[in-house]
mmCIF file of C-alpha atoms in Angstrom:
data_model
loop_
_atom_site.group_PDB
_atom_site.id
_atom_site.type_symbol
_atom_site.label_atom_id
_atom_site.label_comp_id
_atom_site.label_asym_id
_atom_site.label_seq_id
_atom_site.Cartn_x
_atom_site.Cartn_y
_atom_site.Cartn_z
ATOM 1 C CA MET A 1 -12.803 14.186 5.920
ATOM 2 C CA ASN A 2 -11.781 15.914 2.697
ATOM 3 C CA ILE A 3 -8.040 16.065 2.162
ATOM 4 C CA ALA A 4 -5.973 18.056 -0.309
ATOM 5 C CA ILE A 5 -2.590 16.799 -1.451
ATOM 6 C CA PHE A 6 -0.089 19.535 -2.378
ATOM 7 C CA VAL A 7 2.564 18.457 -4.898
ATOM 8 C CA SER A 8 5.321 19.892 -7.079
ATOM 9 C CA GLY A 9 6.727 16.891 -8.900
ATOM 10 C CA SER A 10 6.143 13.390 -10.202
ATOM 11 C CA GLY A 11 3.604 12.416 -7.568
ATOM 12 C CA THR A 12 4.462 8.842 -6.629
ATOM 13 C CA ASN A 13 3.445 9.540 -3.037
ATOM 14 C CA CYS A 14 0.365 11.403 -4.242
ATOM 15 C CA GLU A 15 -0.778 8.411 -6.288
ATOM 16 C CA ASN A 16 -0.019 6.037 -3.420
ATOM 17 C CA ILE A 17 -2.175 8.146 -1.079
ATOM 18 C CA ILE A 18 -5.003 8.351 -3.630
ATOM 19 C CA ARG A 19 -4.989 4.555 -4.038
ATOM 20 C CA TYR A 20 -4.815 3.985 -0.277
ATOM 21 C CA PHE A 21 -7.896 6.122 0.396
ATOM 22 C CA ALA A 22 -9.837 5.194 -2.780
ATOM 23 C CA ASN A 23 -12.541 3.237 -0.959
ATOM 24 C CA HIS A 24 -12.073 4.665 2.524
ATOM 25 C CA LEU A 25 -15.240 5.381 4.464
ATOM 26 C CA ASP A 26 -13.924 8.402 6.367
ATOM 27 C CA VAL A 27 -11.276 9.995 4.130
ATOM 28 C CA ASN A 28 -11.756 11.462 0.662
ATOM 29 C CA VAL A 29 -8.958 12.858 -1.500
ATOM 30 C CA ALA A 30 -10.888 15.898 -2.698
ATOM 31 C CA LEU A 31 -8.111 17.843 -4.434
ATOM 32 C CA VAL A 32 -4.566 17.684 -5.746
ATOM 33 C CA LEU A 33 -2.990 21.127 -5.884
ATOM 34 C CA SER A 34 0.312 21.896 -7.587
ATOM 35 C CA ASN A 35 2.390 25.006 -8.018
ATOM 36 C CA LYS A 36 3.651 23.597 -11.348
ATOM 37 C CA ALA A 37 1.424 23.058 -14.367
ATOM 38 C CA ASP A 38 3.764 20.339 -15.682
ATOM 39 C CA ALA A 39 3.879 18.313 -12.451
ATOM 40 C CA TYR A 40 3.279 14.684 -13.396
ATOM 41 C CA ALA A 41 1.331 14.312 -10.145
ATOM 42 C CA LEU A 42 -1.542 16.113 -11.902
ATOM 43 C CA VAL A 43 -1.657 13.402 -14.579
ATOM 44 C CA ARG A 44 -1.685 10.750 -11.856
ATOM 45 C CA ALA A 45 -4.554 12.501 -10.030
ATOM 46 C CA LYS A 46 -6.645 12.822 -13.199
ATOM 47 C CA LYS A 47 -6.229 9.088 -13.817
ATOM 48 C CA TYR A 48 -8.238 8.585 -10.595
ATOM 49 C CA ASN A 49 -10.713 11.391 -11.377
ATOM 50 C CA ILE A 50 -9.377 13.559 -8.550
ATOM 51 C CA PRO A 51 -9.911 17.288 -9.160
ATOM 52 C CA THR A 52 -6.704 19.256 -9.724
ATOM 53 C CA VAL A 53 -5.786 22.906 -9.361
ATOM 54 C CA VAL A 54 -2.611 24.606 -10.555
ATOM 55 C CA MET A 55 -1.674 27.547 -8.399
ATOM 56 C CA PRO A 56 1.568 29.337 -9.303
ATOM 57 C CA LYS A 57 3.743 30.691 -6.496
ATOM 58 C CA ALA A 58 2.347 34.249 -6.731
ATOM 59 C CA ASP A 59 -1.257 33.023 -6.431
ATOM 60 C CA PHE A 60 -0.372 30.542 -3.690
ATOM 61 C CA ALA A 61 0.856 33.422 -1.536
ATOM 62 C CA GLU A 62 -2.434 35.330 -1.888
ATOM 63 C CA GLU A 63 -4.746 34.498 0.987
ATOM 64 C CA ASP A 64 -7.992 35.220 -0.865
ATOM 65 C CA LYS A 65 -7.083 32.982 -3.808
ATOM 66 C CA LEU A 66 -5.732 30.046 -1.835
ATOM 67 C CA MET A 67 -8.372 30.054 0.898
ATOM 68 C CA SER A 68 -11.089 30.315 -1.736
ATOM 69 C CA VAL A 69 -9.852 27.058 -3.291
ATOM 70 C CA MET A 70 -9.737 25.400 0.134
ATOM 71 C CA ARG A 71 -13.357 26.458 0.755
ATOM 72 C CA ASP A 72 -14.542 25.476 -2.739
ATOM 73 C CA TYR A 73 -13.311 21.913 -2.195
ATOM 74 C CA HIS A 74 -14.331 21.790 1.501
ATOM 75 C CA ILE A 75 -10.788 20.890 2.547
ATOM 76 C CA ASP A 76 -10.467 19.682 6.146
ATOM 77 C CA PHE A 77 -6.871 18.442 6.066
ATOM 78 C CA ILE A 78 -3.763 19.061 3.927
ATOM 79 C CA VAL A 79 -0.948 16.658 3.052
ATOM 80 C CA LEU A 80 2.284 18.016 1.581
ATOM 81 C CA ALA A 81 3.784 15.282 -0.603
ATOM 82 C CA GLY A 82 6.824 16.636 -2.381
ATOM 83 C CA PHE A 83 5.549 20.206 -2.294
ATOM 84 C CA LEU A 84 8.460 22.600 -2.682
ATOM 85 C CA LEU A 85 6.976 26.004 -1.828
ATOM 86 C CA MET A 86 7.084 27.526 1.619
ATOM 87 C CA VAL A 87 3.587 27.440 3.060
ATOM 88 C CA PRO A 88 2.249 30.902 3.924
ATOM 89 C CA ASP A 89 1.535 31.687 7.574
ATOM 90 C CA PHE A 90 -2.171 32.254 6.954
ATOM 91 C CA LEU A 91 -2.574 28.663 5.726
ATOM 92 C CA ILE A 92 -0.530 27.257 8.614
ATOM 93 C CA ASP A 93 -2.769 29.165 11.035
ATOM 94 C CA ALA A 94 -5.971 28.037 9.308
ATOM 95 C CA TYR A 95 -4.881 24.369 9.293
ATOM 96 C CA GLU A 96 -2.991 24.130 12.573
ATOM 97 C CA HIS A 97 -2.523 20.429 13.386
ATOM 98 C CA ARG A 98 -4.415 19.629 10.200
ATOM 99 C CA MET A 99 -1.487 19.907 7.761
ATOM 100 C CA LEU A 100 1.419 17.497 7.623
ATOM 101 C CA ASN A 101 4.532 17.110 5.529
ATOM 102 C CA ILE A 102 6.845 14.269 4.596
ATOM 103 C CA HIS A 103 10.611 14.813 4.647
ATOM 104 C CA PRO A 104 13.130 12.352 3.124
ATOM 105 C CA ALA A 105 15.466 12.240 6.134
ATOM 106 C CA LEU A 106 15.425 11.682 9.862
ATOM 107 C CA LEU A 107 14.742 15.200 11.093
ATOM 108 C CA PRO A 108 16.150 17.289 12.660
ATOM 109 C CA LYS A 109 19.085 16.164 10.502
ATOM 110 C CA TYR A 110 19.123 17.341 6.877
ATOM 111 C CA GLY A 111 16.125 19.648 7.100
ATOM 112 C CA GLY A 112 15.443 23.306 6.387
ATOM 113 C CA ARG A 113 15.696 25.494 3.321
ATOM 114 C CA GLY A 114 17.389 23.885 0.353
ATOM 115 C CA MET A 115 17.140 20.404 1.828
ATOM 116 C CA TYR A 116 14.801 18.546 -0.491
ATOM 117 C CA GLY A 117 15.014 15.653 -2.933
ATOM 118 C CA MET A 118 18.491 14.598 -3.980
ATOM 119 C CA HIS A 119 20.084 17.428 -1.957
ATOM 120 C CA VAL A 120 19.076 15.504 1.175
ATOM 121 C CA HIS A 121 20.355 12.148 -0.053
ATOM 122 C CA GLU A 122 23.652 13.680 -1.207
ATOM 123 C CA ALA A 123 24.099 15.257 2.237
ATOM 124 C CA VAL A 124 23.354 11.935 3.951
ATOM 125 C CA LYS A 125 25.991 10.236 1.751
ATOM 126 C CA ALA A 126 28.555 12.986 2.305
ATOM 127 C CA ALA A 127 28.130 12.676 6.076
ATOM 128 C CA GLY A 128 28.705 8.923 5.955
ATOM 129 C CA GLU A 129 25.454 8.149 7.758
ATOM 130 C CA LYS A 130 24.794 4.512 8.642
ATOM 131 C CA GLU A 131 21.032 4.966 8.307
ATOM 132 C CA THR A 132 18.506 7.253 6.721
ATOM 133 C CA GLY A 133 14.766 7.449 6.766
ATOM 134 C CA MET A 134 11.654 9.507 6.455
ATOM 135 C CA THR A 135 9.892 11.873 8.796
ATOM 136 C CA VAL A 136 6.248 12.895 8.885
ATOM 137 C CA HIS A 137 5.755 16.132 10.792
ATOM 138 C CA TRP A 138 3.241 18.879 11.398
ATOM 139 C CA VAL A 139 3.756 21.951 9.247
ATOM 140 C CA SER A 140 4.855 24.967 11.264
ATOM 141 C CA ARG A 141 6.268 28.394 10.510
ATOM 142 C CA VAL A 142 9.785 26.922 10.677
ATOM 143 C CA CYS A 143 10.839 25.014 7.552
ATOM 144 C CA ASP A 144 10.899 21.314 8.508
ATOM 145 C CA GLY A 145 10.624 22.398 12.144
ATOM 146 C CA GLY A 146 7.141 21.196 13.064
ATOM 147 C CA GLU A 147 6.534 18.573 15.711
ATOM 148 C CA ILE A 148 7.505 15.097 14.515
ATOM 149 C CA ILE A 149 4.595 12.691 14.127
ATOM 150 C CA ALA A 150 6.450 9.568 12.946
ATOM 151 C CA GLN A 151 9.842 8.445 11.691
ATOM 152 C CA PHE A 152 10.961 5.262 9.937
ATOM 153 C CA SER A 153 14.562 4.324 9.202
ATOM 154 C CA THR A 154 16.536 2.009 6.958
ATOM 155 C CA PRO A 155 20.194 0.969 7.178
ATOM 156 C CA LEU A 156 22.755 2.194 4.678
ATOM 157 C CA SER A 157 25.957 0.602 3.485
ATOM 158 C CA PRO A 158 29.152 2.523 2.730
ATOM 159 C CA ASP A 159 28.731 1.566 -0.942
ATOM 160 C CA ASP A 160 25.293 3.182 -1.281
ATOM 161 C CA THR A 161 25.189 6.052 -3.763
ATOM 162 C CA PRO A 162 22.810 9.003 -3.310
ATOM 163 C CA ASP A 163 20.501 7.252 -5.805
ATOM 164 C CA ASP A 164 20.596 4.067 -3.690
ATOM 165 C CA ILE A 165 19.848 6.105 -0.581
ATOM 166 C CA ALA A 166 16.923 7.788 -2.337
ATOM 167 C CA ALA A 167 15.537 4.415 -3.439
ATOM 168 C CA LYS A 168 15.763 2.939 0.070
ATOM 169 C CA GLU A 169 14.102 5.988 1.600
ATOM 170 C CA HIS A 170 11.353 5.994 -1.034
ATOM 171 C CA VAL A 171 10.404 2.417 -0.102
ATOM 172 C CA LEU A 172 9.685 3.702 3.412
ATOM 173 C CA GLU A 173 7.521 6.521 2.042
ATOM 174 C CA GLN A 174 5.449 4.145 -0.040
ATOM 175 C CA GLN A 175 5.043 1.699 2.830
ATOM 176 C CA TYR A 176 4.274 4.074 5.690
ATOM 177 C CA PHE A 177 3.108 7.534 4.564
ATOM 178 C CA PRO A 178 -0.572 6.720 3.838
ATOM 179 C CA LYS A 179 -0.858 4.709 7.070
ATOM 180 C CA VAL A 180 0.508 7.607 9.117
ATOM 181 C CA ILE A 181 -1.944 9.999 7.437
ATOM 182 C CA GLU A 182 -4.798 7.655 8.317
ATOM 183 C CA GLU A 183 -3.651 7.325 11.940
ATOM 184 C CA VAL A 184 -3.367 11.098 12.301
ATOM 185 C CA ILE A 185 -6.803 11.704 10.817
ATOM 186 C CA ASN A 186 -8.329 8.977 13.014
ATOM 187 C CA GLY A 187 -6.784 10.735 16.007
ATOM 188 C CA LEU A 188 -8.588 13.973 15.090
ATOM 189 C CA LYS A 189 -12.035 12.395 15.371
#
């Protein structure tokens, strides 16, 4: 199964996924696609000889351009790993139950437009939450509204700063995200 990882930023999850599937018999990371030419995730992908494509927002929204890339790389499954653009409906339809996203909170809390990265962790802190976590969910037409596949949580202390919260949540991502991807893909066979 050829997977594409969509990224917008530094790519720690992207690299973790690439390493996890490096010698996998059934899963091949065939492409890393970013909407930002300066995304460090592209450097990480090249280090592992994974093909990369930069597709600015305007091109990403054009069905012919985006679907052509998906066909060129024979993409069967898409993983959003810190990808900050809204996914167009045509791609959601083409990859129904074959595209998942990671969110740095326990959805349905702290999801939706504008809730990404440190915005999420600041909101968790402001609300005085006693725990936070990560959610892996199917991508749907509703931002962060797709069916939840898996969630993992970690306790918080009142002294935790948003940076502390982010660090605790990121440990969960590194530990669980690739395993969840593998389980989902195995379930598609």
